[in-house]
Amino acid sequence: MTENHVAQPPPAAVSPQTALPVMLEIAEVRRENATAKTLLISLESAEDQPGLILETFTPGQFVMVWVPRMDEKPYALSYLEEGRAGITVHRRGPFSKRLCEMRAGERIGLRGAYGRGFWDVGERAPGASAAIIGGGCGMAVLAPLAERLPEATLVQGARSADGLFFTDRFPGQVIFTDDGSAGRHGLPTEWLVEAVADGAVEAVYTCGPEPMMARVVELCRGAGLPCQASIERYMKCGIGVCGQCDCDGRRVCVEGPVFSGEELARMPSFGRRRRDKTGRQIPVE
Amino acid sequence: MSTPDATGPNLSVNLCGIKLGNPTVLASGALGMTRALIQRVARSGAGAATIKSVTVRPRQGHNNPTVIAYEAGMLNAVGYSNPGADEAGREFADIDRLSIPVLASVVGEDAGEFAAAAERLMPCGFAGLEIPLSCPHTPGYGTLAGHGTPEATEQITRAVRAVTDRPLFVKLSPNVPGISELALAAIEGGADGICAVNTLGPGMIINVEAREPVLGFKMGGVSGPALRPVAVRCVYDVATALRRHGCEAPIIGIGGISTGRHALEMMMAGASAVGVGTAVYSRGIEVFGKITQELRQLCRRLSINSLDEARGAALQ
């Protein structure tokens, strides 16, 4: 990555004219760890329903996932392969619990992919000098990026061994756990501190708990390294109209969810405050 | 009084003393949830902005999907989610420091709640206030609570009038047989101007695979291109009625406006300014500057030197 493209990230995603969910069949359900599952969704019947644009998908983009008569929430695509798209769901509330109970053959609605994903991850990608740092279910956002940057170092942090994601999918990754039950004992940011000191990294991509990302962004700024982070805010429309996902004047659904370290440095709410469903500001946990 | 020159025509608007550099106004509901986004809207060229409506107490609103777009516009049933008047008062404190005038928008289940929310918010420095009596998709509010009758319109307007001296606009529903009656009732209650119109319907979109309405609330207000001809007719009706009664109250025309031509059309129906909401989706947050630029070129081509010349040009 050059300084130039970090200073000028691409503009907000262009929206399609329709934004309606497309009902698709779940082809396969995979257990990823103690609390997370991946739903692999068949794209077979997508063509005759408008609302899905996956040809231009970039890692970090998300879909709005609709469970009729329940709710609709954003999930990054964790897989995009021939004829199938995947979302990886960490069970934490009623909606994600419902998704985790779904079985192959059931249908869910998807619209998107929306938002600005990670950029310059094609031919100009930094390759072996890049680091991808994930924490918890932030790994779901980073997985397609890690596939596009196979030479990059993938560093994953989890609370414990039973919360790790994609250990078989990415066998070469560096693992950290809070309790030391797998990999190194500690936080993935410790790896970054060492790598920065060694001069071994030239670009960083991250997604995970916001305090972790805030630390990554801070370390990168200190070292003058370009950095991109994918953040999460409560979303409603997903298409830039309602304002619900505002983060200091930026609509996370279209101008994010991926932001450069420089952009995040100008967003005082990053790492500190988010908004709940009413729009009230609350601390990030 | 302006003369055409290199920078002309004159696109400035005076709404009951509120001065706008151009007639585009961010309509309530889109983006206006935070001060920072209103600031973005100001930077993208809006003449004024309206906040998302606020109630006395916080509201979660309806479950998602709350906003969906189809080939002729948008359906929404957000359900007045908002953090409540106290929190909104903190969010929008010193709102008069922004570069454009900002209108508050408050709703309640009855006249007392409208007045209480207005009383809490107006000290923030809002240039004026809008009260929507016309939401078609939130139980307890708007048309679902009978706020769209001439009696209720006058009563609620009167209650809010009692708590603020700032310009007061009443936002009307297009889903009534006689919108001009409502406009006259609002003026009778003390309104300074009219916002016409709120969303149409409610409408419904059903997903045939799921065999379910898509919106969480099943139905929602229709906005965007589908609404525009209805909104133009409503503004025309209201302007005609106000004129007949010798009333010069300004109208903010809202509904499907996404280009300078649409804006001029709405003003020829009698509007002084135009609300823009759904077009943020189709043309981006820069839509305000785009509309203004197109309007300037169109006025130049049609030899319109100031918007006063165009306003109500299509009225009998």
CSV table of C-alpha atoms in Angstrom, one decimal, chain B:
chain,number,residue,atom,x,y,z
B,1,MET,CA,-35.2,43.2,-7.5
B,2,SER,CA,-32.2,41.1,-8.5
B,3,THR,CA,-30.6,41.4,-11.9
B,4,PRO,CA,-29.2,38.5,-13.9
B,5,ASP,CA,-25.5,38.5,-13.9
B,6,ALA,CA,-22.6,36.0,-13.9
B,7,THR,CA,-23.7,34.5,-10.5
B,8,GLY,CA,-27.5,35.0,-11.0
B,9,PRO,CA,-30.3,34.1,-10.8
B,10,ASN,CA,-31.2,34.9,-7.2
B,11,LEU,CA,-32.0,31.6,-5.5
B,12,SER,CA,-32.3,32.9,-2.0
B,13,VAL,CA,-35.5,32.4,0.0
B,14,ASN,CA,-37.0,34.0,3.0
B,15,LEU,CA,-39.3,31.7,5.0
B,16,CYS,CA,-41.0,33.9,7.6
B,17,GLY,CA,-37.7,35.5,8.4
B,18,ILE,CA,-35.6,32.4,8.0
B,19,LYS,CA,-33.0,33.2,5.3
B,20,LEU,CA,-32.0,30.4,3.0
B,21,GLY,CA,-29.3,30.7,0.4
B,22,ASN,CA,-31.1,28.3,-1.9
B,23,PRO,CA,-34.5,26.6,-1.6
B,24,THR,CA,-33.4,23.0,-0.8
B,25,VAL,CA,-34.3,21.8,2.6
B,26,LEU,CA,-33.3,18.4,4.1
B,27,ALA,CA,-36.7,16.8,4.8
B,28,SER,CA,-37.4,15.4,8.2
B,29,GLY,CA,-36.5,11.7,8.6
B,30,ALA,CA,-33.5,11.4,6.3
B,31,LEU,CA,-30.1,11.8,7.9
B,32,GLY,CA,-31.3,14.4,10.5
B,33,MET,CA,-30.6,12.1,13.4
B,34,THR,CA,-27.3,13.8,14.4
B,35,ARG,CA,-25.7,17.2,14.4
B,36,ALA,CA,-22.7,15.8,12.5
B,37,LEU,CA,-24.9,14.6,9.6
B,38,ILE,CA,-26.8,17.9,9.5
B,39,GLN,CA,-23.4,19.6,9.2
B,40,ARG,CA,-22.6,17.3,6.3
B,41,VAL,CA,-25.9,18.3,4.7
B,42,ALA,CA,-25.0,21.9,5.1
B,43,ARG,CA,-21.6,21.4,3.5
B,44,SER,CA,-23.2,19.6,0.6
B,45,GLY,CA,-25.1,22.7,-0.2
B,46,ALA,CA,-28.6,22.5,1.4
B,47,GLY,CA,-30.3,25.8,2.1
B,48,ALA,CA,-31.7,24.5,5.4
B,49,ALA,CA,-32.2,21.2,7.2
B,50,THR,CA,-34.9,19.6,9.3
B,51,ILE,CA,-34.0,17.1,12.1
B,52,LYS,CA,-35.6,13.7,12.4
B,53,SER,CA,-38.7,14.0,14.6
B,54,VAL,CA,-38.3,13.9,18.3
B,55,THR,CA,-40.8,12.8,21.0
B,56,VAL,CA,-40.7,13.6,24.7
B,57,ARG,CA,-39.5,10.1,25.7
B,58,PRO,CA,-37.1,7.8,23.8
B,59,ARG,CA,-38.6,5.5,21.2
B,60,GLN,CA,-37.2,2.3,19.7
B,61,GLY,CA,-39.3,2.5,16.6
B,62,HIS,CA,-40.3,-0.5,14.5
B,63,ASN,CA,-38.1,-3.5,13.8
B,64,ASN,CA,-36.2,-3.7,10.5
B,65,PRO,CA,-36.7,-3.7,7.6
B,66,THR,CA,-37.7,-0.1,8.2
B,67,VAL,CA,-36.6,1.4,4.9
B,68,ILE,CA,-36.7,-0.3,1.5
B,69,ALA,CA,-36.3,1.0,-2.0
B,70,TYR,CA,-38.2,-0.3,-5.0
B,71,GLU,CA,-38.3,0.7,-8.7
B,72,ALA,CA,-40.5,3.8,-8.1
B,73,GLY,CA,-39.3,5.1,-4.8
B,74,MET,CA,-39.0,4.1,-1.2
B,75,LEU,CA,-41.2,2.7,1.6
B,76,ASN,CA,-40.4,3.5,5.2
B,77,ALA,CA,-41.9,2.6,8.5
B,78,VAL,CA,-39.2,3.7,11.0
B,79,GLY,CA,-41.8,4.3,13.7
B,80,TYR,CA,-40.3,7.5,15.1
B,81,SER,CA,-37.3,6.0,16.7
B,82,ASN,CA,-35.5,8.8,18.5
B,83,PRO,CA,-33.5,9.3,21.8
B,84,GLY,CA,-36.2,11.5,23.4
B,85,ALA,CA,-36.3,15.3,23.8
B,86,ASP,CA,-33.7,15.5,26.6
B,87,GLU,CA,-31.0,13.6,24.7
B,88,ALA,CA,-31.9,15.3,21.4
B,89,GLY,CA,-31.6,18.6,23.3
B,90,ARG,CA,-28.0,17.7,24.1
B,91,GLU,CA,-27.3,16.4,20.5
B,92,PHE,CA,-28.5,19.6,18.9
B,93,ALA,CA,-27.3,22.1,21.5
B,94,ASP,CA,-26.2,25.4,19.9
B,95,ILE,CA,-27.5,24.2,16.5
B,96,ASP,CA,-27.6,27.9,15.4
B,97,ARG,CA,-23.8,27.7,15.2
B,98,LEU,CA,-24.1,25.7,11.9
B,99,SER,CA,-23.9,27.6,8.6
B,100,ILE,CA,-27.5,27.0,7.6
B,101,PRO,CA,-30.8,27.4,9.5
B,102,VAL,CA,-32.1,24.2,11.1
B,103,LEU,CA,-35.7,23.4,11.8
B,104,ALA,CA,-36.7,21.2,14.7
B,105,SER,CA,-39.4,18.5,14.2
B,106,VAL,CA,-41.4,17.3,17.1
B,107,VAL,CA,-44.3,14.8,17.5
B,108,GLY,CA,-46.5,13.6,20.3
B,109,GLU,CA,-49.5,11.5,20.9
B,110,ASP,CA,-51.5,14.5,21.9
B,111,ALA,CA,-51.2,18.3,21.8
B,112,GLY,CA,-49.6,18.4,25.3
B,113,GLU,CA,-46.8,16.1,24.2
B,114,PHE,CA,-46.1,18.1,21.0
B,115,ALA,CA,-45.9,21.3,23.1
B,116,ALA,CA,-43.6,19.6,25.7
B,117,ALA,CA,-41.2,18.3,23.1
B,118,ALA,CA,-41.1,21.7,21.4
B,119,GLU,CA,-40.5,23.5,24.7
B,120,ARG,CA,-37.5,21.2,25.4
B,121,LEU,CA,-35.9,21.6,22.0
B,122,MET,CA,-36.4,25.1,20.9
B,123,PRO,CA,-33.8,26.6,23.3
B,124,CYS,CA,-31.2,24.8,21.2
B,125,GLY,CA,-31.3,27.6,18.7
B,126,PHE,CA,-33.5,26.1,16.0
B,127,ALA,CA,-34.5,28.6,13.4
B,128,GLY,CA,-38.0,27.2,13.3
B,129,LEU,CA,-40.2,24.2,14.0
B,130,GLU,CA,-42.1,21.6,12.0
B,131,ILE,CA,-44.9,19.5,13.4
B,132,PRO,CA,-45.9,16.5,11.3
B,133,LEU,CA,-49.5,15.6,11.8
B,134,SER,CA,-49.4,13.1,9.1
B,135,CYS,CA,-47.2,10.0,9.7
B,136,PRO,CA,-49.1,7.1,8.1
B,137,HIS,CA,-47.3,4.2,9.9
B,138,THR,CA,-46.9,4.8,13.6
B,139,PRO,CA,-49.8,3.8,16.0
B,140,GLY,CA,-50.5,6.6,18.3
B,141,TYR,CA,-49.2,9.3,16.0
B,142,GLY,CA,-50.1,11.2,12.8
B,143,THR,CA,-53.0,9.9,10.7
B,144,LEU,CA,-53.2,6.7,12.7
B,145,ALA,CA,-54.1,8.9,15.8
B,146,GLY,CA,-56.6,11.2,14.0
B,147,HIS,CA,-54.1,14.1,13.9
B,148,GLY,CA,-55.1,14.6,10.3
B,149,THR,CA,-58.5,16.2,10.9
B,150,PRO,CA,-59.0,20.0,10.7
B,151,GLU,CA,-60.0,20.0,14.4
B,152,ALA,CA,-57.0,18.1,15.7
B,153,THR,CA,-54.7,20.1,13.3
B,154,GLU,CA,-55.9,23.4,14.7
B,155,GLN,CA,-55.8,22.2,18.3
B,156,ILE,CA,-52.2,20.8,18.1
B,157,THR,CA,-50.9,23.8,16.2
B,158,ARG,CA,-52.4,26.1,18.8
B,159,ALA,CA,-50.7,24.2,21.7
B,160,VAL,CA,-47.3,24.4,20.0
B,161,ARG,CA,-47.8,28.0,19.0
B,162,ALA,CA,-48.2,28.8,22.7
B,163,VAL,CA,-44.7,27.6,23.5
B,164,THR,CA,-42.6,29.1,20.6
B,165,ASP,CA,-42.3,32.4,18.8
B,166,ARG,CA,-40.2,30.9,16.1
B,167,PRO,CA,-41.7,30.2,12.6
B,168,LEU,CA,-44.0,27.2,12.9
B,169,PHE,CA,-44.7,24.8,10.0
B,170,VAL,CA,-47.4,22.1,10.0
B,171,LYS,CA,-46.6,19.1,7.9
B,172,LEU,CA,-49.7,17.6,6.2
B,173,SER,CA,-50.6,14.3,4.8
B,174,PRO,CA,-51.4,13.7,1.1
B,175,ASN,CA,-53.8,10.9,2.2
B,176,VAL,CA,-56.8,13.1,2.7
B,177,PRO,CA,-59.7,14.2,0.5
B,178,GLY,CA,-59.2,17.9,1.2
B,179,ILE,CA,-55.6,19.0,2.1
B,180,SER,CA,-56.5,22.7,1.8
B,181,GLU,CA,-58.9,22.4,4.6
B,182,LEU,CA,-56.1,21.1,6.8
B,183,ALA,CA,-53.8,23.9,5.7
B,184,LEU,CA,-56.4,26.5,6.6
B,185,ALA,CA,-56.9,24.8,10.0
B,186,ALA,CA,-53.2,25.0,10.7
B,187,ILE,CA,-53.1,28.7,9.8
B,188,GLU,CA,-56.1,29.2,12.0
B,189,GLY,CA,-54.2,27.5,14.8
B,190,GLY,CA,-51.3,29.9,14.4
B,191,ALA,CA,-49.0,28.2,11.9
B,192,ASP,CA,-46.7,30.4,9.9
B,193,GLY,CA,-46.3,28.0,7.0
B,194,ILE,CA,-47.1,24.6,5.6
B,195,CYS,CA,-45.0,21.6,4.8
B,196,ALA,CA,-46.7,19.5,2.1
B,197,VAL,CA,-46.5,16.6,2.0
B,198,ASN,CA,-45.6,13.7,4.3
B,199,THR,CA,-45.4,10.2,2.8
B,200,LEU,CA,-48.2,8.6,0.8
B,201,GLY,CA,-50.1,5.5,1.6
B,202,PRO,CA,-49.2,3.5,3.6
B,203,GLY,CA,-48.1,1.1,0.9
B,204,MET,CA,-46.9,-2.5,1.1
B,205,ILE,CA,-44.4,-4.7,-0.6
B,206,ILE,CA,-44.7,-8.4,-0.2
B,207,ASN,CA,-41.9,-10.9,-0.9
B,208,VAL,CA,-43.5,-13.7,-2.8
B,209,GLU,CA,-41.0,-16.4,-1.7
B,210,ALA,CA,-41.4,-15.5,1.9
B,211,ARG,CA,-45.1,-14.8,1.5
B,212,GLU,CA,-44.6,-11.9,3.9
B,213,PRO,CA,-44.7,-8.1,3.7
B,214,VAL,CA,-41.1,-6.9,3.7
B,215,LEU,CA,-41.3,-4.0,6.1
B,216,GLY,CA,-41.2,-4.9,9.8
B,217,PHE,CA,-44.4,-2.9,10.3
B,218,LYS,CA,-45.7,-4.6,7.1
B,219,MET,CA,-46.7,-1.2,5.7
B,220,GLY,CA,-45.0,2.1,5.3
B,221,GLY,CA,-45.1,5.6,3.8
B,222,VAL,CA,-44.3,5.9,0.1
B,223,SER,CA,-41.8,8.5,-1.0
B,224,GLY,CA,-39.7,9.4,-4.0
B,225,PRO,CA,-40.7,9.5,-7.6
B,226,ALA,CA,-44.1,7.7,-7.0
B,227,LEU,CA,-45.1,10.5,-4.6
B,228,ARG,CA,-44.0,13.5,-6.7
B,229,PRO,CA,-47.1,14.2,-8.8
B,230,VAL,CA,-49.3,13.8,-5.8
B,231,ALA,CA,-47.2,16.2,-3.8
B,232,VAL,CA,-47.2,18.8,-6.6
B,233,ARG,CA,-51.0,18.6,-6.7
B,234,CYS,CA,-51.3,18.9,-3.0
B,235,VAL,CA,-49.0,22.0,-2.9
B,236,TYR,CA,-51.1,23.4,-5.8
B,237,ASP,CA,-54.3,22.9,-3.8
B,238,VAL,CA,-52.9,24.4,-0.6
B,239,ALA,CA,-51.4,27.4,-2.4
B,240,THR,CA,-54.7,28.0,-4.2
B,241,ALA,CA,-56.6,27.9,-0.9
B,242,LEU,CA,-54.2,30.1,0.9
B,243,ARG,CA,-54.2,32.6,-1.9
B,244,ARG,CA,-58.0,32.6,-1.9
B,245,HIS,CA,-57.9,33.5,1.8
B,246,GLY,CA,-55.4,36.2,1.3
B,247,CYS,CA,-52.8,34.3,3.3
B,248,GLU,CA,-49.2,34.6,2.3
B,249,ALA,CA,-47.9,31.8,4.5
B,250,PRO,CA,-45.0,30.0,2.7
B,251,ILE,CA,-45.2,26.3,1.7
B,252,ILE,CA,-42.3,23.9,1.8
B,253,GLY,CA,-43.1,21.5,-1.0
B,254,ILE,CA,-41.9,17.9,-0.3
B,255,GLY,CA,-42.3,14.7,-2.3
B,256,GLY,CA,-40.0,13.1,-4.8
B,257,ILE,CA,-37.8,16.0,-5.7
B,258,SER,CA,-34.5,15.0,-7.0
B,259,THR,CA,-33.6,17.5,-9.7
B,260,GLY,CA,-33.6,21.2,-10.3
B,261,ARG,CA,-36.5,20.8,-12.7
B,262,HIS,CA,-38.5,19.0,-10.0
B,263,ALA,CA,-37.7,21.9,-7.6
B,264,LEU,CA,-38.9,24.5,-10.1
B,265,GLU,CA,-42.0,22.5,-10.8
B,266,MET,CA,-42.9,22.4,-7.1
B,267,MET,CA,-42.3,26.1,-6.8
B,268,MET,CA,-44.5,26.8,-9.8
B,269,ALA,CA,-47.2,24.9,-7.9
B,270,GLY,CA,-46.8,27.4,-5.1
B,271,ALA,CA,-43.9,26.3,-2.9
B,272,SER,CA,-41.3,28.7,-1.6
B,273,ALA,CA,-38.8,26.0,-0.7
B,274,VAL,CA,-38.5,22.3,-1.4
B,275,GLY,CA,-37.8,19.3,0.9
B,276,VAL,CA,-35.4,16.6,-0.2
B,277,GLY,CA,-35.1,13.2,1.5
B,278,THR,CA,-35.4,10.1,-0.6
B,279,ALA,CA,-33.2,11.6,-3.3
B,280,VAL,CA,-30.2,11.3,-0.9
B,281,TYR,CA,-30.4,7.6,-1.9
B,282,SER,CA,-30.7,8.0,-5.6
B,283,ARG,CA,-28.2,10.9,-6.0
B,284,GLY,CA,-26.1,10.8,-2.9
B,285,ILE,CA,-25.6,13.2,0.0
B,286,GLU,CA,-24.4,15.8,-2.6
B,287,VAL,CA,-28.0,16.0,-4.0
B,288,PHE,CA,-28.6,19.5,-2.5
B,289,GLY,CA,-25.8,21.1,-4.4
B,290,LYS,CA,-26.7,19.2,-7.5
B,291,ILE,CA,-30.4,20.4,-7.4
B,292,THR,CA,-29.3,24.0,-6.7
B,293,GLN,CA,-26.9,24.0,-9.6
B,294,GLU,CA,-29.5,22.5,-12.0
B,295,LEU,CA,-32.1,25.0,-10.7
B,296,ARG,CA,-29.7,27.9,-11.4
B,297,GLN,CA,-29.1,26.7,-15.0
B,298,LEU,CA,-32.8,26.1,-15.6
B,299,CYS,CA,-33.8,29.5,-14.3
B,300,ARG,CA,-31.1,31.1,-16.4
B,301,ARG,CA,-32.4,29.3,-19.5
B,302,LEU,CA,-36.0,30.3,-18.7
B,303,SER,CA,-35.1,33.9,-17.9
B,304,ILE,CA,-36.2,33.6,-14.3
B,305,ASN,CA,-34.3,36.1,-12.3
B,306,SER,CA,-35.5,35.3,-8.9
B,307,LEU,CA,-37.6,32.5,-7.4
B,308,ASP,CA,-40.3,35.1,-6.5
B,309,GLU,CA,-41.1,35.2,-10.3
B,310,ALA,CA,-41.5,31.4,-10.4
B,311,ARG,CA,-43.5,30.9,-7.2
B,312,GLY,CA,-47.1,30.0,-8.0
B,313,ALA,CA,-46.6,30.6,-11.7
B,314,ALA,CA,-48.8,27.6,-12.5
B,315,LEU,CA,-51.6,28.7,-10.3
B,316,GLN,CA,-54.8,30.0,-11.9
